[in-house]
Tab-separated table of C-alpha atoms and ligand atoms in Angstrom:
chain	number	residue	atom	x	y	z
M	1	MET	CA	-9.794	-15.037	-2.006
M	2	GLN	CA	-12.995	-15.308	-3.930
M	3	THR	CA	-16.058	-17.360	-3.361
M	4	LEU	CA	-17.439	-17.968	-6.785
M	5	HIS	CA	-20.721	-19.484	-5.887
M	6	LYS	CA	-22.806	-19.114	-2.739
M	7	VAL	CA	-24.761	-22.214	-1.832
M	8	SER	CA	-28.010	-22.862	-0.008
M	9	LEU	CA	-28.491	-25.612	2.543
M	10	GLU	CA	-31.763	-27.350	3.157
M	11	ALA	CA	-32.768	-29.963	5.711
M	12	ARG	CA	-36.041	-31.747	4.982
M	13	HIS	CA	-37.711	-33.762	7.718
M	14	ILE	CA	-34.428	-34.901	9.195
M	15	SER	CA	-34.546	-37.308	12.121
M	16	LEU	CA	-31.650	-38.887	13.956
M	17	ALA	CA	-31.549	-41.115	17.023
M	18	TYR	CA	-28.674	-42.562	19.024
M	19	GLY	CA	-30.016	-46.043	19.765
M	20	ALA	CA	-33.490	-45.485	21.138
M	21	THR	CA	-32.854	-41.835	22.026
M	22	PRO	CA	-34.170	-39.375	19.457
M	23	VAL	CA	-31.791	-36.427	19.115
M	24	LEU	CA	-33.160	-34.644	16.033
M	25	ARG	CA	-36.861	-34.839	15.332
M	26	ASP	CA	-38.253	-33.924	11.931
M	27	VAL	CA	-35.990	-30.919	11.404
M	28	THR	CA	-36.901	-28.849	8.348
M	29	LEU	CA	-34.855	-25.759	7.624
M	30	LYS	CA	-33.602	-23.679	4.691
M	31	ILE	CA	-30.469	-21.579	4.874
M	32	GLU	CA	-30.084	-19.102	2.040
M	33	PRO	CA	-26.923	-18.569	-0.052
M	34	GLY	CA	-24.440	-16.326	1.764
M	35	GLU	CA	-26.373	-16.313	5.007
M	36	PHE	CA	-24.744	-16.194	8.434
M	37	PHE	CA	-26.989	-18.590	10.294
M	38	ALA	CA	-26.955	-19.596	13.972
M	39	LEU	CA	-28.183	-22.808	15.545
M	40	LEU	CA	-29.165	-21.709	19.020
M	41	GLY	CA	-30.318	-23.856	21.911
M	42	PRO	CA	-29.433	-25.087	25.367
M	43	SER	CA	-26.824	-27.766	25.943
M	44	GLY	CA	-28.043	-31.149	24.695
M	45	SER	CA	-30.650	-29.705	22.326
M	46	GLY	CA	-29.017	-31.307	19.263
M	47	LYS	CA	-27.119	-28.346	17.740
M	48	SER	CA	-23.762	-30.079	17.344
M	49	THR	CA	-25.444	-33.231	16.101
M	50	LEU	CA	-27.082	-31.213	13.327
M	51	LEU	CA	-23.827	-29.430	12.473
M	52	ARG	CA	-21.901	-32.701	12.355
M	53	LEU	CA	-24.609	-34.159	10.184
M	54	ILE	CA	-24.126	-31.334	7.677
M	55	ALA	CA	-20.366	-32.009	7.746
M	56	GLY	CA	-21.029	-35.697	7.120
M	57	PHE	CA	-19.776	-37.046	10.465
M	58	ASN	CA	-23.288	-38.116	11.512
M	59	GLN	CA	-25.906	-39.875	9.442
M	60	HIS	CA	-29.616	-39.163	9.722
M	61	GLN	CA	-32.060	-42.061	9.650
M	62	SER	CA	-34.706	-40.243	7.674
M	63	GLY	CA	-35.076	-37.067	5.683
M	64	GLU	CA	-32.968	-35.269	3.122
M	65	LEU	CA	-30.011	-32.943	3.295
M	66	LEU	CA	-29.578	-30.739	0.241
M	67	VAL	CA	-26.819	-28.380	-0.852
M	68	ASP	CA	-28.047	-26.175	-3.698
M	69	GLY	CA	-30.942	-28.564	-4.139
M	70	ARG	CA	-28.756	-31.673	-4.447
M	71	ASP	CA	-29.033	-34.425	-1.830
M	72	ILE	CA	-25.629	-34.965	-0.191
M	73	THR	CA	-26.721	-37.687	2.226
M	74	GLY	CA	-24.500	-40.356	0.702
M	75	VAL	CA	-21.509	-38.083	0.062
M	76	ALA	CA	-18.449	-38.755	2.268
M	77	PRO	CA	-17.287	-35.881	4.550
M	78	HIS	CA	-14.082	-35.146	2.596
M	79	ALA	CA	-15.998	-35.014	-0.680
M	80	ARG	CA	-18.507	-32.446	0.584
M	81	ASN	CA	-16.072	-29.548	0.509
M	82	ILE	CA	-17.378	-28.204	3.772
M	83	GLY	CA	-15.064	-26.383	6.178
M	84	MET	CA	-15.513	-26.881	9.896
M	85	VAL	CA	-13.889	-25.001	12.755
M	86	PHE	CA	-13.894	-26.952	15.984
M	87	GLN	CA	-14.311	-25.529	19.454
M	88	ASN	CA	-10.729	-26.378	20.461
M	89	TYR	CA	-9.329	-25.156	17.071
M	90	ALA	CA	-7.368	-28.430	16.593
M	91	LEU	CA	-4.215	-26.670	15.348
M	92	TRP	CA	-0.937	-28.551	14.899
M	93	PRO	CA	1.190	-27.308	17.817
M	94	HIS	CA	4.553	-28.167	16.222
M	95	MET	CA	3.823	-26.349	12.958
M	96	THR	CA	4.044	-22.641	12.249
M	97	VAL	CA	0.941	-20.608	11.541
M	98	TRP	CA	1.889	-20.627	7.874
M	99	ASP	CA	2.213	-24.416	7.741
M	100	ASN	CA	-1.015	-24.905	9.681
M	101	VAL	CA	-2.881	-22.794	7.164
M	102	ALA	CA	-1.115	-24.363	4.161
M	103	PHE	CA	-1.782	-27.916	5.374
M	104	GLY	CA	-5.045	-28.549	3.493
M	105	LEU	CA	-3.619	-27.165	0.251
M	106	VAL	CA	-0.435	-29.247	0.534
M	107	GLU	CA	-2.586	-32.338	1.066
M	108	ARG	CA	-4.439	-31.481	-2.112
M	109	ARG	CA	-1.077	-31.211	-3.885
M	110	GLU	CA	-1.732	-27.731	-5.146
M	111	PRO	CA	1.251	-26.027	-6.858
M	112	ARG	CA	3.679	-24.400	-4.426
M	113	GLU	CA	3.283	-20.961	-5.863
M	114	GLN	CA	-0.509	-21.149	-5.650
M	115	ILE	CA	-0.308	-22.317	-2.032
M	116	GLY	CA	1.968	-19.383	-1.221
M	117	ARG	CA	-0.420	-16.916	-2.750
M	118	LYS	CA	-3.544	-18.336	-1.092
M	119	VAL	CA	-1.985	-18.641	2.369
M	120	GLY	CA	-0.593	-15.110	2.118
M	121	GLU	CA	-3.991	-13.750	1.122
M	122	VAL	CA	-5.922	-15.491	3.838
M	123	LEU	CA	-3.433	-14.542	6.576
M	124	GLU	CA	-3.781	-10.961	5.412
M	125	LEU	CA	-7.545	-11.308	5.555
M	126	VAL	CA	-7.542	-12.428	9.202
M	127	GLY	CA	-4.827	-9.932	10.149
M	128	LEU	CA	-2.120	-12.485	10.956
M	129	ALA	CA	0.401	-11.862	8.172
M	130	GLN	CA	3.109	-10.847	10.646
M	131	TYR	CA	2.590	-13.982	12.763
M	132	ALA	CA	3.138	-16.474	9.959
M	133	GLN	CA	6.313	-17.924	11.494
M	134	ARG	CA	4.978	-18.331	15.035
M	135	ARG	CA	3.648	-21.527	16.489
M	136	PRO	CA	0.081	-21.706	17.872
M	137	GLY	CA	1.389	-21.810	21.460
M	138	GLN	CA	2.928	-18.351	20.936
M	139	LEU	CA	-0.419	-16.794	20.050
M	140	SER	CA	-3.367	-15.521	22.096
M	141	GLY	CA	-6.665	-17.393	22.122
M	142	GLY	CA	-8.219	-14.959	19.673
M	143	GLN	CA	-5.257	-15.273	17.291
M	144	GLN	CA	-5.386	-19.057	17.464
M	145	GLN	CA	-9.003	-18.870	16.529
M	146	ARG	CA	-8.163	-16.738	13.517
M	147	VAL	CA	-5.595	-19.329	12.450
M	148	ALA	CA	-8.255	-22.014	12.711
M	149	LEU	CA	-10.567	-19.885	10.571
M	150	ALA	CA	-7.834	-19.117	8.056
M	151	ARG	CA	-6.959	-22.783	7.759
M	152	THR	CA	-10.576	-23.625	7.062
M	153	VAL	CA	-11.434	-20.889	4.571
M	154	VAL	CA	-8.182	-21.260	2.601
M	155	ILE	CA	-9.483	-24.473	1.035
M	156	GLU	CA	-12.416	-22.446	-0.336
M	157	PRO	CA	-15.206	-24.561	1.115
M	158	LYS	CA	-18.780	-24.297	-0.101
M	159	LEU	CA	-20.040	-23.987	3.442
M	160	LEU	CA	-18.399	-22.863	6.666
M	161	LEU	CA	-19.433	-24.593	9.887
M	162	LEU	CA	-18.431	-23.226	13.281
M	163	ASP	CA	-18.970	-25.174	16.487
M	164	GLU	CA	-19.204	-22.786	19.478
M	165	PRO	CA	-16.392	-20.729	17.906
M	166	LEU	CA	-16.097	-18.197	20.717
M	167	SER	CA	-16.671	-20.321	23.801
M	168	ASN	CA	-12.966	-20.683	24.654
M	169	LEU	CA	-12.392	-16.933	24.797
M	170	ASP	CA	-12.906	-14.585	27.720
M	171	LYS	CA	-15.878	-12.242	27.708
M	172	GLN	CA	-14.139	-9.134	26.325
M	173	LEU	CA	-12.413	-11.031	23.538
M	174	ARG	CA	-15.644	-12.812	22.678
M	175	VAL	CA	-17.358	-9.505	22.022
M	176	GLN	CA	-14.452	-8.373	19.820
M	177	MET	CA	-14.213	-11.681	17.972
M	178	ARG	CA	-17.905	-11.861	17.182
M	179	GLU	CA	-17.522	-8.545	15.389
M	180	GLU	CA	-14.490	-9.888	13.515
M	181	LEU	CA	-16.267	-13.091	12.654
M	182	LYS	CA	-19.168	-11.175	11.218
M	183	ASN	CA	-16.885	-8.941	9.149
M	184	LEU	CA	-14.945	-11.913	7.851
M	185	GLN	CA	-18.129	-13.726	6.908
M	186	ARG	CA	-19.336	-10.611	5.061
M	187	LYS	CA	-16.068	-10.329	3.146
M	188	LEU	CA	-16.086	-13.977	2.160
M	189	GLY	CA	-19.816	-14.120	1.495
M	190	LEU	CA	-19.646	-17.766	2.463
M	191	THR	CA	-22.815	-19.488	3.672
M	192	THR	CA	-21.950	-19.984	7.341
M	193	ILE	CA	-23.656	-21.969	10.062
M	194	PHE	CA	-22.560	-21.631	13.623
M	195	VAL	CA	-23.608	-23.354	16.800
M	196	THR	CA	-24.005	-21.467	20.045
M	197	HIS	CA	-25.874	-21.736	23.334
M	198	ASP	CA	-25.390	-17.997	23.874
M	199	GLN	CA	-28.394	-16.015	22.693
M	200	GLU	CA	-26.503	-12.731	22.759
M	201	GLU	CA	-23.840	-14.181	20.478
M	202	ALA	CA	-26.464	-15.437	18.046
M	203	MET	CA	-28.410	-12.175	18.131
M	204	THR	CA	-25.376	-9.968	17.512
M	205	THR	CA	-23.807	-11.955	14.684
M	206	ALA	CA	-26.356	-13.993	12.759
M	207	ASP	CA	-28.629	-12.845	9.939
M	208	ARG	CA	-31.118	-15.462	11.061
M	209	MET	CA	-31.185	-18.216	13.599
M	210	ALA	CA	-32.998	-21.420	14.444
M	211	VAL	CA	-33.879	-22.181	18.048
M	212	LEU	CA	-33.693	-25.853	18.982
M	213	ASP	CA	-35.025	-27.561	22.086
M	214	LYS	CA	-34.849	-31.313	22.679
M	215	GLY	CA	-34.072	-31.948	19.022
M	216	VAL	CA	-37.120	-30.042	17.814
M	217	LEU	CA	-36.797	-26.872	15.799
M	218	GLN	CA	-38.904	-24.316	17.637
M	219	GLN	CA	-38.639	-21.218	15.442
M	220	VAL	CA	-36.535	-19.693	12.677
M	221	GLY	CA	-36.093	-15.971	12.142
M	222	SER	CA	-34.070	-12.828	12.639
M	223	ALA	CA	-33.028	-11.769	16.148
M	224	ALA	CA	-35.697	-9.073	16.269
M	225	GLY	CA	-38.289	-11.409	14.769
M	226	LEU	CA	-37.749	-14.012	17.473
M	227	TYR	CA	-37.470	-11.436	20.231
M	228	ASP	CA	-40.621	-9.528	19.248
M	229	PHE	CA	-42.752	-12.458	18.127
M	230	PRO	CA	-41.733	-15.679	19.876
M	231	VAL	CA	-44.039	-18.570	18.987
M	232	ASN	CA	-43.940	-20.326	22.336
M	233	ARG	CA	-42.829	-20.069	25.962
M	234	PHE	CA	-39.503	-21.713	25.272
M	235	VAL	CA	-38.420	-19.232	22.587
M	236	ALA	CA	-39.766	-16.292	24.606
M	237	GLY	CA	-37.603	-17.345	27.552
M	238	PHE	CA	-34.523	-18.379	25.593
M	239	VAL	CA	-34.201	-15.343	23.318
M	240	GLY	CA	-33.976	-12.475	25.794
M	241	THR	CA	-35.622	-12.283	29.209
M	242	THR	CA	-39.371	-12.541	29.397
M	243	ASN	CA	-42.271	-12.343	31.787
M	244	LEU	CA	-44.893	-15.065	31.587
M	245	LEU	CA	-48.264	-14.542	33.149
M	246	GLU	CA	-50.228	-17.789	33.025
M	247	GLY	CA	-53.998	-17.880	32.728
M	248	LEU	CA	-57.001	-18.304	30.514
M	249	VAL	CA	-58.238	-16.440	27.458
M	250	THR	CA	-61.925	-16.113	28.297
M	251	ALA	CA	-63.342	-13.921	25.524
M	252	VAL	CA	-62.090	-12.645	22.183
M	253	ASN	CA	-63.555	-10.110	19.804
M	254	ALA	CA	-62.175	-7.793	17.108
M	255	GLU	CA	-61.120	-5.102	19.589
M	256	THR	CA	-60.260	-6.828	22.837
M	257	VAL	CA	-59.146	-10.044	24.489
M	258	ARG	CA	-60.242	-10.855	28.037
M	259	PHE	CA	-57.627	-12.753	29.961
M	260	HIS	CA	-57.997	-14.270	33.405
M	261	ALA	CA	-54.528	-14.226	34.953
M	262	GLN	CA	-53.966	-16.851	37.658
M	263	GLY	CA	-54.143	-15.257	41.095
M	264	VAL	CA	-54.413	-11.773	39.563
M	265	GLY	CA	-57.854	-11.444	37.971
M	266	GLU	CA	-59.402	-10.283	34.713
M	267	LEU	CA	-57.333	-8.172	32.313
M	268	THR	CA	-58.502	-6.563	29.083
M	269	LEU	CA	-55.982	-6.262	26.262
M	270	PRO	CA	-56.209	-5.033	22.668
M	271	SER	CA	-56.724	-7.809	20.109
M	272	PRO	CA	-53.525	-8.594	18.205
M	273	PRO	CA	-53.596	-9.083	14.384
M	274	HIS	CA	-53.908	-12.837	14.944
M	275	PRO	CA	-56.169	-13.055	17.993
M	276	PRO	CA	-55.625	-15.988	20.356
M	277	ARG	CA	-58.137	-18.790	20.846
M	278	ALA	CA	-60.077	-19.126	24.074
M	279	GLY	CA	-58.374	-21.481	26.514
M	280	SER	CA	-55.217	-21.694	28.575
M	281	ALA	CA	-52.389	-19.393	27.522
M	282	ALA	CA	-49.614	-17.209	28.842
M	283	LEU	CA	-49.072	-13.529	28.353
M	284	ALA	CA	-45.445	-12.877	27.432
M	285	PHE	CA	-43.902	-9.423	27.697
M	286	ARG	CA	-40.405	-8.023	28.184
M	287	PRO	CA	-39.173	-6.484	31.449
M	288	HIS	CA	-38.510	-3.079	29.862
M	289	GLN	CA	-42.165	-2.913	28.757
M	290	VAL	CA	-43.252	-2.947	32.400
M	291	ASP	CA	-43.474	0.346	34.267
M	292	ILE	CA	-43.329	0.395	38.057
M	293	ARG	CA	-45.167	2.996	40.208
M	294	VAL	CA	-46.338	3.524	43.769
M	295	ARG	CA	-49.891	2.294	44.145
M	296	ASP	CA	-51.650	5.621	44.659
M	297	GLU	CA	-49.949	7.430	41.787
M	298	LEU	CA	-52.151	8.404	38.852
M	299	ALA	CA	-51.865	5.614	36.294
M	300	GLU	CA	-51.308	6.060	32.591
M	301	PRO	CA	-54.593	4.758	31.130
M	302	SER	CA	-53.071	3.167	28.031
M	303	ARG	CA	-51.257	0.567	30.123
M	304	VAL	CA	-52.622	-2.545	31.804
M	305	TRP	CA	-52.021	-2.206	35.550
M	306	VAL	CA	-51.601	-4.978	38.089
M	307	GLU	CA	-50.737	-4.697	41.778
M	308	GLY	CA	-47.797	-6.373	43.436
M	309	VAL	CA	-45.097	-6.320	46.094
M	310	VAL	CA	-41.390	-5.823	45.373
M	311	GLU	CA	-39.418	-8.967	46.215
M	312	SER	CA	-36.004	-7.787	45.127
M	313	ALA	CA	-34.344	-4.790	43.546
M	314	GLU	CA	-31.036	-4.838	41.677
M	315	PHE	CA	-29.158	-1.750	40.578
M	316	LEU	CA	-27.381	-2.484	37.280
M	317	GLY	CA	-26.224	1.005	36.258
M	318	GLU	CA	-28.141	1.587	33.027
M	319	PHE	CA	-31.290	0.258	34.633
M	320	SER	CA	-32.679	-1.243	37.806
M	321	ARG	CA	-34.290	-4.665	37.753
M	322	TYR	CA	-37.215	-5.364	40.066
M	323	ARG	CA	-38.776	-8.721	40.828
M	324	VAL	CA	-42.357	-8.160	41.845
M	325	ARG	CA	-44.787	-10.714	43.261
M	326	VAL	CA	-48.100	-10.405	41.411
M	327	GLY	CA	-50.545	-13.120	42.433
M	328	GLU	CA	-48.810	-16.417	41.672
M	329	ALA	CA	-46.342	-14.861	39.253
M	330	ALA	CA	-43.021	-13.160	39.866
M	331	LEU	CA	-42.768	-10.424	37.222
M	332	VAL	CA	-39.619	-8.555	36.225
M	333	SER	CA	-39.617	-4.835	35.552
M	334	ASP	CA	-36.573	-2.977	34.220
M	335	GLN	CA	-36.472	0.738	34.844
M	336	PRO	CA	-33.986	3.012	33.051
M	337	HIS	CA	-31.812	4.723	35.614
M	338	TYR	CA	-30.807	8.355	35.991
M	339	ALA	CA	-29.054	10.157	38.821
M	340	GLY	CA	-31.443	11.129	41.586
M	341	LEU	CA	-33.946	8.363	40.879
M	342	SER	CA	-34.562	6.486	44.122
M	343	MET	CA	-35.278	2.775	44.095
M	344	PHE	CA	-38.231	0.863	45.486
M	345	PRO	CA	-37.098	-1.271	48.425
M	346	PRO	CA	-38.133	-4.912	48.875
M	347	GLY	CA	-41.594	-5.028	50.439
M	348	ALA	CA	-42.801	-1.889	48.637
M	349	GLN	CA	-46.432	-2.034	47.498
M	350	VAL	CA	-46.352	-1.126	43.807
M	351	ARG	CA	-48.310	-1.154	40.569
M	352	LEU	CA	-46.907	-2.547	37.358
M	353	GLY	CA	-48.019	-1.010	34.081
M	354	ILE	CA	-47.680	-3.350	31.100
M	355	GLU	CA	-47.525	-1.857	27.595
M	356	PRO	CA	-50.406	-3.788	25.994
M	357	THR	CA	-49.240	-3.545	22.360
M	358	GLN	CA	-46.095	-5.456	23.346
M	359	VAL	CA	-47.902	-8.375	24.978
M	360	ARG	CA	-47.919	-11.712	23.139
M	361	PHE	CA	-50.433	-14.494	23.742
M	362	LEU	CA	-48.693	-17.855	23.813
M	363	ALA	CA	-50.654	-21.083	23.683
M	364	ASP	CA	-47.630	-23.431	23.786
E	1	LIG	P1	-25.801	-29.658	21.817
E	1	LIG	O1	-24.797	-29.448	20.745
E	1	LIG	O2	-27.064	-28.887	21.583
E	1	LIG	O3	-25.265	-29.451	23.185
E	1	LIG	P2	-25.618	-32.428	21.046
E	1	LIG	O4	-25.999	-32.421	19.626
E	1	LIG	O5	-24.176	-32.502	21.373
E	1	LIG	O6	-26.287	-31.174	21.778
E	1	LIG	O7	-26.333	-33.627	21.791
E	1	LIG	C1	-27.731	-33.852	21.716
E	1	LIG	C2	-28.070	-35.097	22.508
E	1	LIG	O8	-27.502	-36.248	21.901
E	1	LIG	C3	-27.551	-35.066	23.926
E	1	LIG	O9	-28.535	-35.601	24.767
E	1	LIG	C4	-26.333	-35.966	23.874
E	1	LIG	O10	-26.132	-36.585	25.106
E	1	LIG	C5	-26.708	-36.964	22.797
E	1	LIG	N1	-25.519	-37.466	22.067
E	1	LIG	C6	-24.642	-36.722	21.376
E	1	LIG	N2	-23.702	-37.490	20.784
E	1	LIG	C7	-24.003	-38.765	21.112
E	1	LIG	C8	-23.422	-40.057	20.797
E	1	LIG	N3	-22.345	-40.170	20.020
E	1	LIG	N4	-24.025	-41.147	21.327
E	1	LIG	C9	-25.131	-41.047	22.103
E	1	LIG	N5	-25.719	-39.878	22.418
E	1	LIG	C10	-25.176	-38.750	21.941
């Protein structure tokens, strides 16, 4: 199988409402040729609506949808040459794997010999050559999913769309299949867009992702880009686990930012490359950037220390997770574990040391 030409996809100021309910609001996005791109967001954020719009099953009320720079808004779904894999796979239960995969090519009246070659190749590609004569009901969930993928890519679509492709599989298989999916996408080089509500799935498979909330595109970037530099509280909380310390930026200069944390007091942090404006903001930082110590222990001066009381302690093997009450906030601190390390019990009076270079100031 060969993909001759990798396409880009661009949404420009797309809005869509169901009746009076806006579902997509001014979505602007560019997906590069050959990219594996995830649409990530909570349930109801508009991910499937956007995917279906790309496939041509939904129509936007304003904006433009471009494939390789050409507006496809008026093009019927079947004429778009876009392949979509549905969550439930939608395989024909009475047909063999071979016939399921051949179906689209038979419909297109391709020559028999060509169909045979293409189906054989694609079954080989997804590792199902020896299952060609089985029916979907005789296959595992992961194998059924591969059939669904094979059936979609065999028609050589310009774009591959996947709607929550792994959500019907159990946890272990999901981890295995996301690896397979990524490898397959790499081999095909096909511009691929997949919808997921699972941040780990998006982070482990996608080249880049867009985070949606309430039909609004919040941020686009790589997994590390979004994790390290979230633009707002929503992205900080949705991509990974975060601590948010609410308060007020009171003074900013080239070296330092003074921050008044609610119920905690004044903190001094190094100025980031783009210093925040004075006014209400949150400090966002990851649990593993927070050290936990007994109060009277000598503190590492490079960290920003706040005092608190342990509310809960969870042992998770690789690390222990503490929830610590600090003023009005409950902060999370993850501590790497090793044998012999004893845990702080609930009620322990502790100090938390935040790594200041890893703190982000969020205004929104
Ligand atoms: P997601 O895929 O992120 O879970 P959807 O795109 O399915 O979200 O849905 C976004 C919003 O649009 C939801 O509030 C949903 O209830 C609404 N919605 C989806 N499809 C329809 C429809 N056909 N008619 C009316 N509302 C819809």
